[in-house]
Coordinates of C-alpha atoms in Angstrom, one line a residue:
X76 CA -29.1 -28.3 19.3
X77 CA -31.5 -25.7 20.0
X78 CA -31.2 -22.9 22.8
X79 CA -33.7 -21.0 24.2
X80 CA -35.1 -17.7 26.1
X81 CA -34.8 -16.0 28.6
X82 CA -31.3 -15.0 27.7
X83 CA -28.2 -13.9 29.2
X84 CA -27.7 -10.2 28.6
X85 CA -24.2 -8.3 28.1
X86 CA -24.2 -4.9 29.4
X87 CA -20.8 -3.9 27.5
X88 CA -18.3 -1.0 28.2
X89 CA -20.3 2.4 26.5
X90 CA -19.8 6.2 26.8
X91 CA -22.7 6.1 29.2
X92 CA -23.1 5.0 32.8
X93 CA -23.6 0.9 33.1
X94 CA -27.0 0.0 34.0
X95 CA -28.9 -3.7 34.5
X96 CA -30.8 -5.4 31.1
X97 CA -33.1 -3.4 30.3
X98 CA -32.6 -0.5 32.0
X99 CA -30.2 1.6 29.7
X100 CA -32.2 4.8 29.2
X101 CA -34.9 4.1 27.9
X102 CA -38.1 6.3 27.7
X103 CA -41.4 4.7 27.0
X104 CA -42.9 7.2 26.6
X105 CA -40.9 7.9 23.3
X106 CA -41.1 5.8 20.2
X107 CA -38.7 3.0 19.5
X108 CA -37.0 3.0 16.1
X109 CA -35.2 -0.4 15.4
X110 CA -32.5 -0.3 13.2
X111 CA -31.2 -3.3 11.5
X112 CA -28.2 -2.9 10.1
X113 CA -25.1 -4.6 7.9
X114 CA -22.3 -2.4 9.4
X115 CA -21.5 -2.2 13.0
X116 CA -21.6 0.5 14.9
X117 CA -17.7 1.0 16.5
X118 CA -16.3 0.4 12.5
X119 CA -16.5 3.9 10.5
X120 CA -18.6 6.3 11.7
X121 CA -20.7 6.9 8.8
X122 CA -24.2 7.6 8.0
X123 CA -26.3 5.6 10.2
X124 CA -24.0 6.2 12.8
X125 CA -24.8 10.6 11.9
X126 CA -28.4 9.4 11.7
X127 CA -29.0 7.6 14.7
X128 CA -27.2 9.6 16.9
X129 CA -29.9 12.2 15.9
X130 CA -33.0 10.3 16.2
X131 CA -31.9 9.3 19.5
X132 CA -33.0 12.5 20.7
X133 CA -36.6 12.0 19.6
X134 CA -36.8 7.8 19.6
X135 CA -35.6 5.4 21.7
X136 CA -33.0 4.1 18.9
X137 CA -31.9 -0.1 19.0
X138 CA -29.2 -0.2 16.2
X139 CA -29.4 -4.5 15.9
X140 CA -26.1 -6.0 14.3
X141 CA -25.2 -8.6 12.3
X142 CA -23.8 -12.2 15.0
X143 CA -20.6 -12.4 16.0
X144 CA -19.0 -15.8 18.0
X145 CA -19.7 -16.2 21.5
X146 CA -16.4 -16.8 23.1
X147 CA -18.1 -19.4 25.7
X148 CA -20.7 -21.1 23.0
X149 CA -23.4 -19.7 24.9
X150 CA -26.2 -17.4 22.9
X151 CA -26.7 -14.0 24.4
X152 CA -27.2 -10.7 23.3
X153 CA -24.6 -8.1 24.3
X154 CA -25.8 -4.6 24.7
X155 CA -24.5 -1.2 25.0
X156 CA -24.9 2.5 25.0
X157 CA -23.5 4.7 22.4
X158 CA -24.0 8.4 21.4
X159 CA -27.1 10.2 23.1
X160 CA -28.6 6.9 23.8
X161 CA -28.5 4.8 21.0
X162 CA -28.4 1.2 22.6
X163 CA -26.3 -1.6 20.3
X164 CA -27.4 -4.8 20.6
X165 CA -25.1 -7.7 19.1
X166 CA -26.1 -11.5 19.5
X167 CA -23.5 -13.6 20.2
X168 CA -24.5 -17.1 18.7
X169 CA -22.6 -20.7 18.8
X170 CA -20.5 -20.7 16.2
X171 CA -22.0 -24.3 15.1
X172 CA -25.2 -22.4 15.0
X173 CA -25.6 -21.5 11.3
X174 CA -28.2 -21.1 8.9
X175 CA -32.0 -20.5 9.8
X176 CA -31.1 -22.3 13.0
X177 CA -28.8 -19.2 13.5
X178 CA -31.9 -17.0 12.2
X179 CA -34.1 -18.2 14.3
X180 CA -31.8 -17.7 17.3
X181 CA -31.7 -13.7 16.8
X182 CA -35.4 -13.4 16.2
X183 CA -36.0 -15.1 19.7
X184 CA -33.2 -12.5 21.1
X185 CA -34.9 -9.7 19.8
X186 CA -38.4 -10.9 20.7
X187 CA -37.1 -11.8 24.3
X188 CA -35.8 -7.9 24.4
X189 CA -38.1 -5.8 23.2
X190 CA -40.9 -7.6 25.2
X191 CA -38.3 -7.1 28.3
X192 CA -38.6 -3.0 27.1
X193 CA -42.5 -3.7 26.7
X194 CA -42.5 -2.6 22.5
X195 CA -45.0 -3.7 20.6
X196 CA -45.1 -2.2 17.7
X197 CA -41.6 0.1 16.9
X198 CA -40.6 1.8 13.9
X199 CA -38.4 -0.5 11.8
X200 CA -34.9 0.9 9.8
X201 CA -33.5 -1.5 7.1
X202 CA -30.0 -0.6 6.1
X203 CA -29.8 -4.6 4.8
X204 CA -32.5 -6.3 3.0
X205 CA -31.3 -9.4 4.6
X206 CA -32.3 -8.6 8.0
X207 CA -36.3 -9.5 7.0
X208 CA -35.1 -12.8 7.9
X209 CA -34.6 -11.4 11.9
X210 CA -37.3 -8.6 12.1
X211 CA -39.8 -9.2 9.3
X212 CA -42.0 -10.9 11.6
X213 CA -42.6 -8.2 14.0
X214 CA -45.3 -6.1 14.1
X215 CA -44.4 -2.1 12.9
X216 CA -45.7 1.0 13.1
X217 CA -43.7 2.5 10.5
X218 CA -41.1 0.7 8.0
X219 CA -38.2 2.6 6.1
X220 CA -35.5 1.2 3.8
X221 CA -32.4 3.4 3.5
X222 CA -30.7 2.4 0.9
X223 CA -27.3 3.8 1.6
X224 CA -25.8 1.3 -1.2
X225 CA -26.1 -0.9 -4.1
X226 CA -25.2 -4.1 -1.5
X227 CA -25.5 -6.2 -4.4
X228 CA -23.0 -5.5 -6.4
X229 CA -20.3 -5.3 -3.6
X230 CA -17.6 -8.6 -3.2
X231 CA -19.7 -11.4 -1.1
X232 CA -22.9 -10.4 -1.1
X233 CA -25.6 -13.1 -0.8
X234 CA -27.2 -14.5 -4.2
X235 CA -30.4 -13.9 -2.6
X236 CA -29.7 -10.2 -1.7
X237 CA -31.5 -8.6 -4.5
X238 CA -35.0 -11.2 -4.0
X239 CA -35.1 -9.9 -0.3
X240 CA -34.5 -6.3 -1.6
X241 CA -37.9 -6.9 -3.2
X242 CA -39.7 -8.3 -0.6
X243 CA -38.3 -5.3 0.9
X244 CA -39.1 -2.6 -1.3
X245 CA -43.1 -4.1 -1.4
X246 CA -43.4 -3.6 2.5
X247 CA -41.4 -0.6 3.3
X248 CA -43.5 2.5 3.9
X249 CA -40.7 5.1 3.0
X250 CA -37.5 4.7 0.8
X251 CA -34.3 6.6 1.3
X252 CA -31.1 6.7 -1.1
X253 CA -28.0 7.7 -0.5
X254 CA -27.4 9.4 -3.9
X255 CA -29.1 10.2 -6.6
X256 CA -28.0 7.4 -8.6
X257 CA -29.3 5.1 -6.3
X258 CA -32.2 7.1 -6.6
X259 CA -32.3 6.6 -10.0
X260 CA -32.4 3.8 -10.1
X261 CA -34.8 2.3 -7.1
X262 CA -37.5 5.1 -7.9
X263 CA -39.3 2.9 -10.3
X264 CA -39.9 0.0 -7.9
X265 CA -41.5 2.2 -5.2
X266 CA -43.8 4.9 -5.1
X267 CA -42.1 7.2 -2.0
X268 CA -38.3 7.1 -2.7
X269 CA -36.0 10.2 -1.8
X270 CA -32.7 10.7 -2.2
X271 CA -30.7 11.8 0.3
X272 CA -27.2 12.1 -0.4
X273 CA -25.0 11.9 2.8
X274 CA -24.2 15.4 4.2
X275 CA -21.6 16.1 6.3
X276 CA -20.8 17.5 10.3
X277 CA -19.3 20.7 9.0
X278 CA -17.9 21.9 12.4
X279 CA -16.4 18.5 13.1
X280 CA -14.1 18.7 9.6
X281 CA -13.7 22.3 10.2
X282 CA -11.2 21.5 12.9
X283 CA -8.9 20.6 10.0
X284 CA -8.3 24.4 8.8
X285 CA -7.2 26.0 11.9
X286 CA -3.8 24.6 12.8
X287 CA -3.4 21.2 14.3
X288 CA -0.6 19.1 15.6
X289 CA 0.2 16.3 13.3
X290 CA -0.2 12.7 13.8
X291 CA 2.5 11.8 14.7
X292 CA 2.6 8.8 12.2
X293 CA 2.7 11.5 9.2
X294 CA 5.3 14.2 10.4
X295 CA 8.2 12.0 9.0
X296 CA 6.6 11.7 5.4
X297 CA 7.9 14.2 3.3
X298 CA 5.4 17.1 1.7
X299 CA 3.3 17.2 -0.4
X300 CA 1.0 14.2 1.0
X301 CA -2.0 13.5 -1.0
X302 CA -4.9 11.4 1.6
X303 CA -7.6 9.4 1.3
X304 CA -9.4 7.8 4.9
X305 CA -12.1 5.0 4.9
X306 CA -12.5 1.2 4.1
X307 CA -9.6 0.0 1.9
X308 CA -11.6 -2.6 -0.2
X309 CA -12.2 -3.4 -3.8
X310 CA -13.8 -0.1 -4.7
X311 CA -10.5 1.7 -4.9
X312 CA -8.5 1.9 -8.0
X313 CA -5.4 0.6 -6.9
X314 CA -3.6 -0.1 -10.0
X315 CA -4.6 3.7 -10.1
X316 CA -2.8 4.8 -6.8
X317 CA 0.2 2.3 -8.0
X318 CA 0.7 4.0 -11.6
X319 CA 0.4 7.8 -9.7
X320 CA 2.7 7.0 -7.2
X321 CA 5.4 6.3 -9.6
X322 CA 4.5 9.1 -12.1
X323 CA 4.9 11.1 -8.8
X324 CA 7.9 9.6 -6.5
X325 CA 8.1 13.1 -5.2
X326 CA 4.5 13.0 -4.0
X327 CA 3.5 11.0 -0.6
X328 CA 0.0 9.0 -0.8
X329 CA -1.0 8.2 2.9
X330 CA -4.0 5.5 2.6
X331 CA -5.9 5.8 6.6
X332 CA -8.4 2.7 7.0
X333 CA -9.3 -0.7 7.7
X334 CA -8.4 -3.1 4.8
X335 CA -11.7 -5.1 4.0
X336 CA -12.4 -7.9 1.4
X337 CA -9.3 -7.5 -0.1
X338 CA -5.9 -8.8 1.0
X339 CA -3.4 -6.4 2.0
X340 CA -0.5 -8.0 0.2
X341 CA -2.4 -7.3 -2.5
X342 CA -1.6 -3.4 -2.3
X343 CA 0.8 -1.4 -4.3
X344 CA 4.4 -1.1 -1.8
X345 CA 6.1 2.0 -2.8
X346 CA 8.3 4.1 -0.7
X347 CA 5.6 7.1 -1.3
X348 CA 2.9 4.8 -0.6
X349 CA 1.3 4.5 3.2
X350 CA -1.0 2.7 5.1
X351 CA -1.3 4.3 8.5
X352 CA -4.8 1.5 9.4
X353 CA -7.6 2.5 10.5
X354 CA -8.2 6.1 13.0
X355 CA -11.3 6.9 15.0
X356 CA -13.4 9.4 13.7
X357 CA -12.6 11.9 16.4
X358 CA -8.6 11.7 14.7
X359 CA -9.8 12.3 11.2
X360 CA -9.9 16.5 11.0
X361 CA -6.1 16.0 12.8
X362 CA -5.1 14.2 9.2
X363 CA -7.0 15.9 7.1
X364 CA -5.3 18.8 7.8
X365 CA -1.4 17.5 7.7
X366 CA -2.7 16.6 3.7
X367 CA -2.0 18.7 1.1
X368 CA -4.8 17.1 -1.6
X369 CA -7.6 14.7 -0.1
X370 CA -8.5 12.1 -3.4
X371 CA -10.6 9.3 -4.0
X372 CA -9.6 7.2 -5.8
X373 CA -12.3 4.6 -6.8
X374 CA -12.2 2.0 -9.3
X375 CA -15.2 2.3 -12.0
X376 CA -17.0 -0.7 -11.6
X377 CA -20.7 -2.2 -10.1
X378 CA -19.7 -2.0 -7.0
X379 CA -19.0 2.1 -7.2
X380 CA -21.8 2.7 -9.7
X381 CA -24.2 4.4 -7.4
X382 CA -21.8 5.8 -4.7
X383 CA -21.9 9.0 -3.3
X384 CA -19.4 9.4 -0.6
X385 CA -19.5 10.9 2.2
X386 CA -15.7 11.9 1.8
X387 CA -16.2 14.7 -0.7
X388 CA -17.6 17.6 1.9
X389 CA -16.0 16.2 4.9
X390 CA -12.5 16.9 2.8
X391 CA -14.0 20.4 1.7
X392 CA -15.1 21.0 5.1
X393 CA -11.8 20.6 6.0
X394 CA -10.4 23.1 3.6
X395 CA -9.2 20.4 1.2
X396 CA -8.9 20.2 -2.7
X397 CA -10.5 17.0 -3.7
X398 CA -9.3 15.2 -6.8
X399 CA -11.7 12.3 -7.2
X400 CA -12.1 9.6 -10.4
X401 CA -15.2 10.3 -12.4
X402 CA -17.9 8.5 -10.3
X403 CA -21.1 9.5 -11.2
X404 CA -22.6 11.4 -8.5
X405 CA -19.5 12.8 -7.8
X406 CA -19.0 14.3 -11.2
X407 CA -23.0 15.5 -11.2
X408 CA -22.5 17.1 -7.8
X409 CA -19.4 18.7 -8.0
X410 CA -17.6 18.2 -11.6
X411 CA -18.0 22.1 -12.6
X412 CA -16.6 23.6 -9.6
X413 CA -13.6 24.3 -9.1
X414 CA -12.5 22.4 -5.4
X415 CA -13.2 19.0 -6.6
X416 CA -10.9 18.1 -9.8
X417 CA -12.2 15.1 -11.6
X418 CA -9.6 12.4 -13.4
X419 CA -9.6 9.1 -15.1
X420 CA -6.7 8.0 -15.7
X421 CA -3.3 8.2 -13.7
X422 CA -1.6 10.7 -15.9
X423 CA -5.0 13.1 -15.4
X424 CA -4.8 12.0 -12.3
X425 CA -1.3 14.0 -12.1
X426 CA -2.5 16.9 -13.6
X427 CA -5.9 17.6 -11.6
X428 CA -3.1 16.3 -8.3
X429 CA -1.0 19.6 -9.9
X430 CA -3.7 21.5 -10.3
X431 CA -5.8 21.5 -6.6
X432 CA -2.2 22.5 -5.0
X433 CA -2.4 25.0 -7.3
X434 CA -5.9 25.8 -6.1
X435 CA -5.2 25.6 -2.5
X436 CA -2.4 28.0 -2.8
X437 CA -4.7 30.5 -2.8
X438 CA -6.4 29.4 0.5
X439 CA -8.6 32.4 1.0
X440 CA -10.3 31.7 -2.6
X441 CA -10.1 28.3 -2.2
X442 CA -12.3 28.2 1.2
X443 CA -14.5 30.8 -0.1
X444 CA -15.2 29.0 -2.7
X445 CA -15.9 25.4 -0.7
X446 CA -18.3 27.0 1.6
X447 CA -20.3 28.2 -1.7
X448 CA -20.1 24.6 -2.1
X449 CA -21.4 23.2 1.1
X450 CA -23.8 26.2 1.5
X451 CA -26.4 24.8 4.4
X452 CA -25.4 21.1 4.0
X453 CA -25.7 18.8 7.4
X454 CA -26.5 16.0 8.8
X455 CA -28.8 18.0 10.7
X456 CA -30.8 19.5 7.8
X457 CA -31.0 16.1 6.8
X458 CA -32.0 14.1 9.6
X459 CA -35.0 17.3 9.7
X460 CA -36.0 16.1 6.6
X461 CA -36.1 12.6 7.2
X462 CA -38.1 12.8 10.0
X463 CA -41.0 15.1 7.8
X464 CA -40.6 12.4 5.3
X465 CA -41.3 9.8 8.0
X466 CA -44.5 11.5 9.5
X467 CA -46.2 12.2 6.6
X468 CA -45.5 8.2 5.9
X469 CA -47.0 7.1 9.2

């Protein structure tokens, strides 16, 4: 079966005012940067979500998704409007449409749209090497790769990840990584990489050190709570968190976040272990600061070899000690200070644990010494620098 344009367009719920196809805001006047991307925009608000949000006030921003079912078997392309403008679009495809017949079917839907916004030419954002299949075709004024991870080495990725990558990496104009790492290790196969690790909305997090009323989920677990929020998926240690959490029964470890790739009767059950789910971004400073230690707890393996999370100066931001396990860019960024506590195994995981309550004791130190830390890290700032990066490229 095949299907063709034109197609049915769903204008979806959005922070913004409901328009007709095609007429969200949408300036063309501005540039269009289309962003293809691996992670959807309403699961963790995380780096392309900081990104986008800010090119949106210079681009018209399309942040394209990976398909999801169509509830009536019917292709269409559902569309909405997120932060400052950023329009999501998501095809909806036949769920016995699979394959490059599935391919095929997005490339049409994105064609059929951005002729509908007259583009002829935008600015294309890879966050996947596997969307070349969908927008490879199209014509583009400017073509940036931000390699935010090593998708490769994570649970299910395609075998044929790392030959698209290439075919990538030879027609991108710009590379970004999100750690130096990654860096590291991409800057041989392209002559304009740059790392960039991911920053952090300081005044967001900073909500977290003036007093806040507590979830109400964590006021019956008993003090001191040591936290950790974000995906729940094979990159955390969680023999790890099972072996701490019995070394420490006194100690509370609250897990907040989606459970991905992994099954969740698969995770350690302990009286002093929690699993709230998953929280909006907006809830995060609210549980950061009912936590006594934030931690993160990754497993050393492939798929946390070039990490550099986010997490570390959001939870100093907050005006949380960090103890972390040794990941790499972790441990180069922050392993001599002394508000991120680095530990291998669960019994140093214990002592660096006793040591940042020691640490944040002392709050006024403590905060003092985080903001050295931080010192003018943003999204912002980096967003400023991406864009200079990008014009010089064009």
């Amino acid at each position: 079966m095949s299907w063709a344009g034109p197609f049915q367009y769903d204008i979806g719920k959005s922070r913004e005012p409901r328009l007709p196809p095609g007429e969200l805001a949408f300036d063309r006047q501005r540039p269009t940067l289309l962003v293809l991307s691996h992670l959807r925009w309403s699961f963790v608000y995380q780096r392309p979500q900081h990104l986008m949000s800010r090119f949106a006030r210079e681009f018209n921003v399309l942040f394209f998704e990976e398909p999801i079912p169509s509830e009536d078997g019917q292709p269409r392309l559902e569309v909405r409007s997120e932060e400052n403008g950023v329009q999501v679009l998501i095809p909806r495809l036949p769920e016995e449409c699979q394959g490059e017949a599935a391919r095929a079917l997005q490339r049409a839907m994105l064609d059929d749209y951005l002729a509908r916004l007259q583009v002829d030419s935008p600015m294309l954002w890879f966050y996947t090497p596997m969307a070349l299949d969908i927008a490879g075709h199209l014509p583009a004024s400017l073509i940036v790769y931000d390699c935010m991870d090593e998708l490769s080495a994570f649970r299910g990725a395609p075998p044929e990840l790392v030959e698209r990558e290439q075919a990538l990496l030879q027609r991108a104009d710009l590379v970004f990584t999100g750690g130096y790492s990654l860096w590291e290790a991409k800057k041989a196969l392209h002559d304009n990489v740059h790392a960039f690790p991911s920053s952090v909305d300081i005044d967001h997090f900073a909500r977290a050190r003036a007093r806040q009323d507590e979830p109400q989920d964590m006021q019956p677990i008993p003090k001191p709570r040591l936290g950790f929020y974000g995906v729940i998926d094979e990159r955390l240690d969680i023999e790890l968190l099972d072996q701490v959490a019995q070394l420490r029964p006194d100690w509370h470890i609250v897990l907040v976040g989606p459970v991905v790739k992994i099954d969740p009767a698969a995770l350690p059950q302990r009286a002093n272990l929690h699993y709230p789910g998953a929280r909006t971004y907006e809830e995060l400073p609210a549980y950061l600061s009912s936590w006594d230690v934030a931690i993160m707890p990754f497993a050393l393996n492939e798929s946390t070899r070039f990490i550099s999370p986010t997490k570390t100066p959001e939870y100093l931001a907050g005006g949380c000690p960090v103890v972390s396990t040794p990941i790499r860019d972790v441990v180069r960024t922050y392993g001599d200070t002394e508000v991120v506590h680095i530990a291998a195994t669960p019994a140093e995981f214990v002592t660096a644990a006793e040591q940042a309550l020691a640490a944040a004791a002392d709050r006024d130190r403590f905060l003092t010494a985080a903001d050295s830390v931080l010192g003018d890290m943003s999204w912002d700032h980096t967003w400023s620098l991406m864009m200079e990066k990008m014009k010089w490229a064009m």
